[in-house]
Amino acid sequence: FNTALLYYGEDDDRVQDLSASILATRSYVDDRTLSLGLTADALTGASPNGALPQSFPQTFTQPSGKRVYSTDANELPIDDTFRDTRVALTANWQQPLGRLYEINVGASLSREYDYTHFGLNGRISRDFNQRNTTLSAGLAISADTLDPVGEAPEGLTQMLNVDDLSNRTGSQDKDVIDLVLGVTQVVSRNLLVQVNYSYSDSSGYLNDPYKLIGVVDGTTGDAVPVTPTPGVDGPSHLNFFEHRPEDRVKHSLYTQAKYYMGGNVLDISYRYMTDDWEIDSHTVDLRYRWPIGDKSYIEPHLRFYSQTAAEFHTLSLIDGDPLPEYASADYRLGEFNAITAGLKYGWKTGNGNDMSVRAEVYQQSGSVSSSNLIGNQVNQDNYPDLNAIIVQFGYQFGK
């Protein structure tokens, strides 16, 4: 049994996540294994809604369409009604197939308040070169259903007043196909290298139904006010719901090397991803396991990440201009860099089980070209930094 309890918390009272998981593995004769996993997440906090900070207060209609919430002047607009719980189940069966082949098949199911996922996966591998080389191929498919609070809004339609759901379209579906081809090579007694290529095709409803884009004056950059309806609560300024393409194809190349150095282990990996949304990302991950005596170790961890912006990412829409085909102000689709740094400490308990604790900090900083800013937008922090802490406790028993 592998168990873990994880806390993830962003600063400024943004997203907080408490996650508990357990993975049980049962071994049978002939190297056959069954793995069953259970994960439960509880998320709370506030999430940026996509609108820009302004020098005056702003009011927005909640995703449910039942109430409004407000943001103070010069503050990043965030939706503090964000709440969710998730329960996920996984099952995998692995066994040899003949002398040199191995297969793994599995299924996954998860349920959130507004999201349901079901997936199937399979992998086959074959050893060559006196088992020093392994080729593998894996395929995963998933069918997801989104049932957002207040129903899914139509893309690039206006945020409406309370109780006006005329631009909502009910639940939506999304399908994903993932393919992974890989080779693992034993280079020497101390060096192991792996290279993977992965292909991912997502289709269906790919919008975030809770993200907005503010409409601004083309000269001042200020949000365009909305004429209020007497006696009816609603947004104070003009905002549209985002709209993304209904297809996304991603290509990734992943390389990893593990090097054993007299008890210490250096683990380094690099991943490059590109997609047809014009996002390119680079990830470098470094880990170094350093034994302390016979029963404990420390493992420093450093991760660097950078990405370019999606071709349809924009800070805002200009009042009077024709609406684009696609647009999103979601900071996760913008240009940013991130770094994760931390330390893991693990040890053997008195009864021979494994225990560990991991603490990390995450820092993300985005960039906005001055050429993309309009008027008073230069005086605002349109892409504030994000800082988070991660703490995880792990316990493995039953060997």
mmCIF file of N, CA and C in Angstrom, residues 51 69 182 208 221 305 359:
data_model
loop_
_atom_site.group_PDB
_atom_site.id
_atom_site.type_symbol
_atom_site.label_atom_id
_atom_site.label_comp_id
_atom_site.label_asym_id
_atom_site.label_seq_id
_atom_site.Cartn_x
_atom_site.Cartn_y
_atom_site.Cartn_z
ATOM 1 N N ALA A 51 -11.029 38.707 -16.207
ATOM 2 C CA ALA A 51 -11.144 40.149 -16.418
ATOM 3 C C ALA A 51 -9.919 40.859 -15.856
ATOM 4 N N TYR A 69 -20.923 39.140 -7.450
ATOM 5 C CA TYR A 69 -19.804 39.356 -6.531
ATOM 6 C C TYR A 69 -19.006 40.536 -7.051
ATOM 7 N N GLY A 182 7.756 4.635 -26.729
ATOM 8 C CA GLY A 182 8.943 4.874 -25.942
ATOM 9 C C GLY A 182 9.996 3.807 -26.096
ATOM 10 N N ASP A 208 -13.089 26.821 -20.806
ATOM 11 C CA ASP A 208 -13.313 26.867 -19.366
ATOM 12 C C ASP A 208 -14.578 27.692 -19.163
ATOM 13 N N GLY A 221 -8.329 51.965 -22.333
ATOM 14 C CA GLY A 221 -8.098 50.644 -21.783
ATOM 15 C C GLY A 221 -8.997 50.313 -20.610
ATOM 16 N N TYR A 305 10.036 25.556 -15.817
ATOM 17 C CA TYR A 305 9.010 25.434 -16.856
ATOM 18 C C TYR A 305 8.820 26.783 -17.531
ATOM 19 N N ALA A 359 8.430 19.010 0.928
ATOM 20 C CA ALA A 359 8.011 20.412 0.986
ATOM 21 C C ALA A 359 8.611 21.152 -0.199
#
